[in-house]
PDB file of C-alpha atoms in Angstrom:
ATOM      1  CA  MET A  26      54.351 177.715 165.180  1.00 57.00           C
ATOM      2  CA  THR A  27      57.738 176.163 164.436  1.00 68.00           C
ATOM      3  CA  GLY A  28      59.110 172.778 163.552  1.00 83.00           C
ATOM      4  CA  PHE A  29      60.343 173.580 160.067  1.00 93.00           C
ATOM      5  CA  ASP A  30      62.472 176.085 158.196  1.00 95.00           C
ATOM      6  CA  ILE A  31      61.709 176.525 154.505  1.00 95.00           C
ATOM      7  CA  ALA A  32      65.034 178.247 153.880  1.00 92.00           C
ATOM      8  CA  GLU A  33      66.900 175.046 154.838  1.00 93.00           C
ATOM      9  CA  THR A  34      67.351 171.683 153.113  1.00 93.00           C
ATOM     10  CA  SER A  35      65.580 169.656 155.780  1.00 93.00           C
ATOM     11  CA  ALA A  36      62.143 168.044 155.922  1.00 95.00           C
ATOM     12  CA  PRO A  37      59.194 168.490 155.926  1.00 97.00           C
ATOM     13  CA  TRP A  38      58.602 169.043 152.222  1.00 97.00           C
ATOM     14  CA  ALA A  39      54.876 169.871 152.233  1.00 98.00           C
ATOM     15  CA  ILE A  40      53.493 172.150 154.928  1.00 98.00           C
ATOM     16  CA  PHE A  41      49.837 172.959 155.473  1.00 98.00           C
ATOM     17  CA  VAL A  42      49.075 176.211 157.288  1.00 98.00           C
ATOM     18  CA  PRO A  43      46.360 178.792 157.907  1.00 98.00           C
ATOM     19  CA  GLN A  44      46.284 181.579 155.339  1.00 97.00           C
ATOM     20  CA  GLY A  45      48.288 184.669 156.268  1.00 95.00           C
ATOM     21  CA  GLU A  46      50.363 183.042 159.011  1.00 95.00           C
ATOM     22  CA  ALA A  47      53.036 185.534 160.155  1.00 95.00           C
ATOM     23  CA  GLU A  48      55.756 182.892 160.671  1.00 95.00           C
ATOM     24  CA  ILE A  49      55.293 181.649 157.105  1.00 96.00           C
ATOM     25  CA  ARG A  50      55.599 185.214 155.765  1.00 97.00           C
ATOM     26  CA  ARG A  51      58.808 185.641 157.784  1.00 96.00           C
ATOM     27  CA  GLN A  52      60.295 182.401 156.442  1.00 97.00           C
ATOM     28  CA  LEU A  53      59.351 183.229 152.839  1.00 97.00           C
ATOM     29  CA  SER A  54      61.011 186.608 153.237  1.00 96.00           C
ATOM     30  CA  GLU A  55      64.135 184.955 154.676  1.00 95.00           C
ATOM     31  CA  LEU A  56      64.312 182.559 151.721  1.00 95.00           C
ATOM     32  CA  GLU A  57      64.098 185.480 149.287  1.00 96.00           C
ATOM     33  CA  THR A  58      66.710 187.427 151.266  1.00 95.00           C
ATOM     34  CA  LYS A  59      69.092 184.481 150.827  1.00 93.00           C
ATOM     35  CA  GLY A  60      68.455 184.594 147.064  1.00 94.00           C
ATOM     36  CA  GLY A  61      65.781 181.898 146.840  1.00 95.00           C
ATOM     37  CA  ARG A  62      62.549 182.224 144.884  1.00 96.00           C
ATOM     38  CA  VAL A  63      58.918 182.069 145.964  1.00 97.00           C
ATOM     39  CA  HIS A  64      56.443 180.821 143.373  1.00 97.00           C
ATOM     40  CA  HIS A  65      52.687 181.290 143.870  1.00 98.00           C
ATOM     41  CA  PHE A  66      49.985 178.920 142.657  1.00 98.00           C
ATOM     42  CA  ASP A  67      46.230 179.479 142.674  1.00 98.00           C
ATOM     43  CA  SER A  68      44.423 176.303 143.691  1.00 98.00           C
ATOM     44  CA  ARG A  69      41.866 176.910 140.905  1.00 98.00           C
ATOM     45  CA  ASP A  70      44.714 176.112 138.495  1.00 98.00           C
ATOM     46  CA  LEU A  71      45.484 172.775 140.207  1.00 98.00           C
ATOM     47  CA  LEU A  72      42.142 170.961 140.136  1.00 98.00           C
ATOM     48  CA  THR A  73      43.261 168.136 137.804  1.00 97.00           C
ATOM     49  CA  GLU A  74      46.509 166.274 137.113  1.00 96.00           C
ATOM     50  CA  GLU A  75      46.730 167.961 133.720  1.00 97.00           C
ATOM     51  CA  ALA A  76      46.221 171.397 135.282  1.00 98.00           C
ATOM     52  CA  VAL A  77      48.849 170.712 137.968  1.00 98.00           C
ATOM     53  CA  CYS A  78      51.397 169.734 135.337  1.00 98.00           C
ATOM     54  CA  ARG A  79      50.606 172.772 133.184  1.00 98.00           C
ATOM     55  CA  SER A  80      50.778 175.224 136.108  1.00 98.00           C
ATOM     56  CA  PHE A  81      54.037 173.846 137.492  1.00 98.00           C
ATOM     57  CA  ALA A  82      55.631 173.642 134.045  1.00 97.00           C
ATOM     58  CA  ASP A  83      54.760 177.283 133.344  1.00 97.00           C
ATOM     59  CA  ALA A  84      55.720 178.689 136.754  1.00 96.00           C
ATOM     60  CA  LEU A  85      58.937 176.690 137.153  1.00 96.00           C
ATOM     61  CA  ARG A  86      59.956 176.775 133.479  1.00 94.00           C
ATOM     62  CA  PHE A  87      60.192 173.051 132.968  1.00 96.00           C
ATOM     63  CA  PRO A  88      62.022 171.926 129.813  1.00 94.00           C
ATOM     64  CA  GLY A  89      60.102 171.260 126.615  1.00 93.00           C
ATOM     65  CA  TYR A  90      60.523 167.507 127.027  1.00 94.00           C
ATOM     66  CA  PHE A  91      58.533 167.533 130.318  1.00 96.00           C
ATOM     67  CA  GLY A  92      56.211 164.521 130.071  1.00 96.00           C
ATOM     68  CA  ARG A  93      53.212 166.169 131.817  1.00 97.00           C
ATOM     69  CA  ASN A  94      52.584 163.308 134.228  1.00 97.00           C
ATOM     70  CA  TRP A  95      53.276 162.672 137.924  1.00 98.00           C
ATOM     71  CA  ASP A  96      56.619 160.888 137.391  1.00 97.00           C
ATOM     72  CA  ALA A  97      57.877 163.629 135.095  1.00 97.00           C
ATOM     73  CA  LEU A  98      56.771 166.226 137.659  1.00 97.00           C
ATOM     74  CA  VAL A  99      58.897 164.499 140.326  1.00 96.00           C
ATOM     75  CA  ASP A 100      61.902 164.471 137.973  1.00 93.00           C
ATOM     76  CA  CYS A 101      61.580 168.137 137.017  1.00 95.00           C
ATOM     77  CA  LEU A 102      61.070 169.253 140.631  1.00 95.00           C
ATOM     78  CA  ALA A 103      64.263 167.400 141.530  1.00 91.00           C
ATOM     79  CA  ASP A 104      66.259 169.043 138.743  1.00 88.00           C
ATOM     80  CA  LEU A 105      65.271 172.713 138.853  1.00 89.00           C
ATOM     81  CA  CYS A 106      67.965 175.007 137.502  1.00 78.00           C
ATOM     82  CA  ALA A 107      69.723 177.795 139.377  1.00 77.00           C
ATOM     83  CA  GLU A 108      67.747 180.396 137.412  1.00 79.00           C
ATOM     84  CA  VAL A 109      64.471 179.104 138.858  1.00 86.00           C
ATOM     85  CA  THR A 110      65.815 178.494 142.380  1.00 88.00           C
ATOM     86  CA  GLY A 111      68.132 181.465 142.679  1.00 85.00           C
ATOM     87  CA  GLY A 112      70.792 178.825 143.291  1.00 86.00           C
ATOM     88  CA  VAL A 113      69.463 178.591 146.830  1.00 90.00           C
ATOM     89  CA  GLY A 114      65.968 177.183 146.739  1.00 93.00           C
ATOM     90  CA  ILE A 115      62.288 177.654 146.170  1.00 96.00           C
ATOM     91  CA  ALA A 116      59.055 177.665 148.035  1.00 97.00           C
ATOM     92  CA  GLY A 117      55.867 176.949 146.168  1.00 98.00           C
ATOM     93  CA  VAL A 118      52.875 178.566 147.862  1.00 98.00           C
ATOM     94  CA  ILE A 119      49.481 177.109 146.990  1.00 98.00           C
ATOM     95  CA  HIS A 120      46.799 179.637 147.858  1.00 98.00           C
ATOM     96  CA  ASP A 121      43.243 178.698 148.846  1.00 98.00           C
ATOM     97  CA  ALA A 122      44.222 175.045 149.209  1.00 98.00           C
ATOM     98  CA  ASP A 123      40.774 174.346 150.698  1.00 98.00           C
ATOM     99  CA  ARG A 124      39.627 173.686 147.112  1.00 97.00           C
ATOM    100  CA  LEU A 125      42.090 170.812 146.759  1.00 98.00           C
ATOM    101  CA  LEU A 126      41.493 169.002 150.026  1.00 95.00           C
ATOM    102  CA  GLY A 127      38.709 166.781 148.706  1.00 91.00           C
ATOM    103  CA  ALA A 128      40.093 166.317 145.204  1.00 96.00           C
ATOM    104  CA  ASP A 129      40.783 162.722 144.179  1.00 95.00           C
ATOM    105  CA  HIS A 130      44.360 163.579 143.180  1.00 97.00           C
ATOM    106  CA  PHE A 131      45.188 165.518 146.377  1.00 97.00           C
ATOM    107  CA  PRO A 132      47.017 162.713 148.273  1.00 96.00           C
ATOM    108  CA  LEU A 133      49.042 161.774 145.179  1.00 97.00           C
ATOM    109  CA  PHE A 134      49.808 165.443 144.473  1.00 98.00           C
ATOM    110  CA  VAL A 135      51.218 165.837 148.002  1.00 98.00           C
ATOM    111  CA  SER A 136      53.289 162.654 147.631  1.00 97.00           C
ATOM    112  CA  VAL A 137      54.671 163.839 144.262  1.00 97.00           C
ATOM    113  CA  LEU A 138      55.678 167.201 145.750  1.00 98.00           C
ATOM    114  CA  CYS A 139      57.382 165.411 148.635  1.00 97.00           C
ATOM    115  CA  GLN A 140      59.243 163.078 146.255  1.00 95.00           C
ATOM    116  CA  GLY A 141      60.531 165.948 144.116  1.00 94.00           C
ATOM    117  CA  ALA A 142      61.484 168.048 147.132  1.00 95.00           C
ATOM    118  CA  ASP A 143      63.208 165.135 148.861  1.00 93.00           C
ATOM    119  CA  ARG A 144      65.456 164.691 145.822  1.00 90.00           C
ATOM    120  CA  ALA A 145      66.081 168.441 145.412  1.00 91.00           C
ATOM    121  CA  ASN A 146      67.056 168.786 149.063  1.00 89.00           C
ATOM    122  CA  SER A 147      69.645 166.014 148.730  1.00 88.00           C
ATOM    123  CA  GLU A 148      73.237 166.059 147.509  1.00 82.00           C
ATOM    124  CA  VAL A 149      73.072 162.408 146.431  1.00 77.00           C
ATOM    125  CA  ASP A 150      70.975 160.550 143.880  1.00 69.00           C
ATOM    126  CA  LEU A 151      68.632 157.643 144.611  1.00 65.00           C
ATOM    127  CA  ASP A 152      71.581 155.232 144.483  1.00 70.00           C
ATOM    128  CA  GLY A 153      73.591 157.280 146.985  1.00 74.00           C
ATOM    129  CA  PHE A 154      76.030 158.775 144.469  1.00 79.00           C
ATOM    130  CA  ALA A 155      76.991 162.445 144.726  1.00 79.00           C
ATOM    131  CA  LEU A 156      75.106 164.743 142.380  1.00 74.00           C
ATOM    132  CA  ASP A 157      76.848 167.370 140.267  1.00 76.00           C
ATOM    133  CA  ARG A 158      74.946 170.113 142.095  1.00 74.00           C
ATOM    134  CA  PRO A 159      74.504 171.120 145.717  1.00 79.00           C
ATOM    135  CA  ALA A 160      71.266 170.461 147.534  1.00 84.00           C
ATOM    136  CA  PHE A 161      68.817 173.331 147.422  1.00 88.00           C
ATOM    137  CA  ALA A 162      65.839 174.071 149.656  1.00 94.00           C
ATOM    138  CA  GLU A 163      62.531 173.104 148.085  1.00 96.00           C
ATOM    139  CA  HIS A 164      59.307 173.229 150.061  1.00 98.00           C
ATOM    140  CA  PHE A 165      55.619 173.518 149.261  1.00 98.00           C
ATOM    141  CA  LEU A 166      53.177 175.446 151.424  1.00 98.00           C
ATOM    142  CA  PHE A 167      49.440 174.893 151.240  1.00 98.00           C
ATOM    143  CA  GLU A 168      47.515 177.844 152.681  1.00 98.00           C
ATOM    144  CA  PHE A 169      43.989 177.240 153.961  1.00 98.00           C
ATOM    145  CA  SER A 170      41.352 179.855 154.735  1.00 97.00           C
ATOM    146  CA  ALA A 171      39.488 177.290 156.865  1.00 96.00           C
ATOM    147  CA  PHE A 172      42.367 175.476 158.581  1.00 97.00           C
ATOM    148  CA  ASP A 173      41.253 172.179 160.169  1.00 96.00           C
ATOM    149  CA  ARG A 174      44.422 170.414 161.317  1.00 96.00           C
ATOM    150  CA  GLU A 175      42.777 167.022 161.925  1.00 96.00           C
ATOM    151  CA  ARG A 176      40.937 166.948 158.587  1.00 96.00           C
ATOM    152  CA  ILE A 177      44.048 168.004 156.669  1.00 97.00           C
ATOM    153  CA  ALA A 178      46.208 165.404 158.430  1.00 97.00           C
ATOM    154  CA  GLN A 179      43.620 162.734 157.637  1.00 96.00           C
ATOM    155  CA  GLN A 180      43.521 163.691 153.939  1.00 96.00           C
ATOM    156  CA  VAL A 181      47.327 163.796 153.662  1.00 96.00           C
ATOM    157  CA  GLU A 182      47.972 160.552 155.590  1.00 95.00           C
ATOM    158  CA  GLN A 183      49.160 157.733 153.333  1.00 93.00           C
ATOM    159  CA  PRO A 184      51.646 154.860 153.654  1.00 94.00           C
ATOM    160  CA  ASP A 185      54.520 156.578 151.835  1.00 94.00           C
ATOM    161  CA  LEU A 186      54.414 159.783 153.915  1.00 97.00           C
ATOM    162  CA  THR A 187      55.231 160.712 157.482  1.00 96.00           C
ATOM    163  CA  VAL A 188      52.686 163.268 158.643  1.00 97.00           C
ATOM    164  CA  THR A 189      53.248 165.402 161.723  1.00 96.00           C
ATOM    165  CA  THR A 190      51.161 168.081 163.323  1.00 96.00           C
ATOM    166  CA  GLY A 191      52.042 171.043 165.459  1.00 94.00           C
ATOM    167  CA  GLU A 192      50.327 174.102 166.727  1.00 90.00           C
ATOM    168  CA  GLY A 193      48.924 175.689 163.585  1.00 93.00           C
ATOM    169  CA  PHE A 194      50.415 173.370 160.968  1.00 97.00           C
ATOM    170  CA  VAL A 195      50.458 169.921 159.404  1.00 97.00           C
ATOM    171  CA  ALA A 196      53.649 168.735 157.714  1.00 98.00           C
ATOM    172  CA  ALA A 197      54.507 165.858 155.387  1.00 98.00           C
ATOM    173  CA  ALA A 198      57.752 164.204 154.299  1.00 97.00           C
ATOM    174  CA  LEU A 199      58.593 160.885 152.702  1.00 95.00           C
ATOM    175  CA  CYS A 200      58.429 157.918 155.042  1.00 94.00           C
ATOM    176  CA  PRO A 201      62.049 156.697 155.364  1.00 87.00           C
ATOM    177  CA  GLU A 202      61.018 153.024 155.647  1.00 80.00           C
ATOM    178  CA  VAL A 203      59.287 153.260 152.263  1.00 82.00           C
ATOM    179  CA  TRP A 204      61.611 155.615 150.373  1.00 74.00           C
ATOM    180  CA  HIS A 205      65.130 155.389 151.810  1.00 65.00           C
TER     181      HIS A 205
END
């Protein structure tokens, strides 16, 4: 199982894996060793848009002006402070993601995470101008107790994402023809 490195600032941004995967544990440990942070989310706390916004705002210490909607979530994920990221990066681990797979908001949730991570992992803004901060690694891992690669890929697939599969994982990033 390879094809991504969550300690680096390269795609994919959302990665779907079986629960307890040894390679994921190794990469999370490496991120923390470099000074990055790992944030854990229980899927029971992500069953609605409102719950997603609340959970992410609490865990990632979003500012008080956070608008608690998908667009505001993208903006705050793109602008996390050094205190939250360790100045290096973050990985958000969503446990028991099986609960989310059939949720109406699941495809949009994945796209929003990819949009925020794509911006965080870049040193330039959407217009191509240099940001006043370095890029930092930001990735989101969805852990499944019943990992079904084909079903997950089908649920994640949407026009604005590029979805790839490998042995033991599904990965998503923004589709360059749509976003760049």
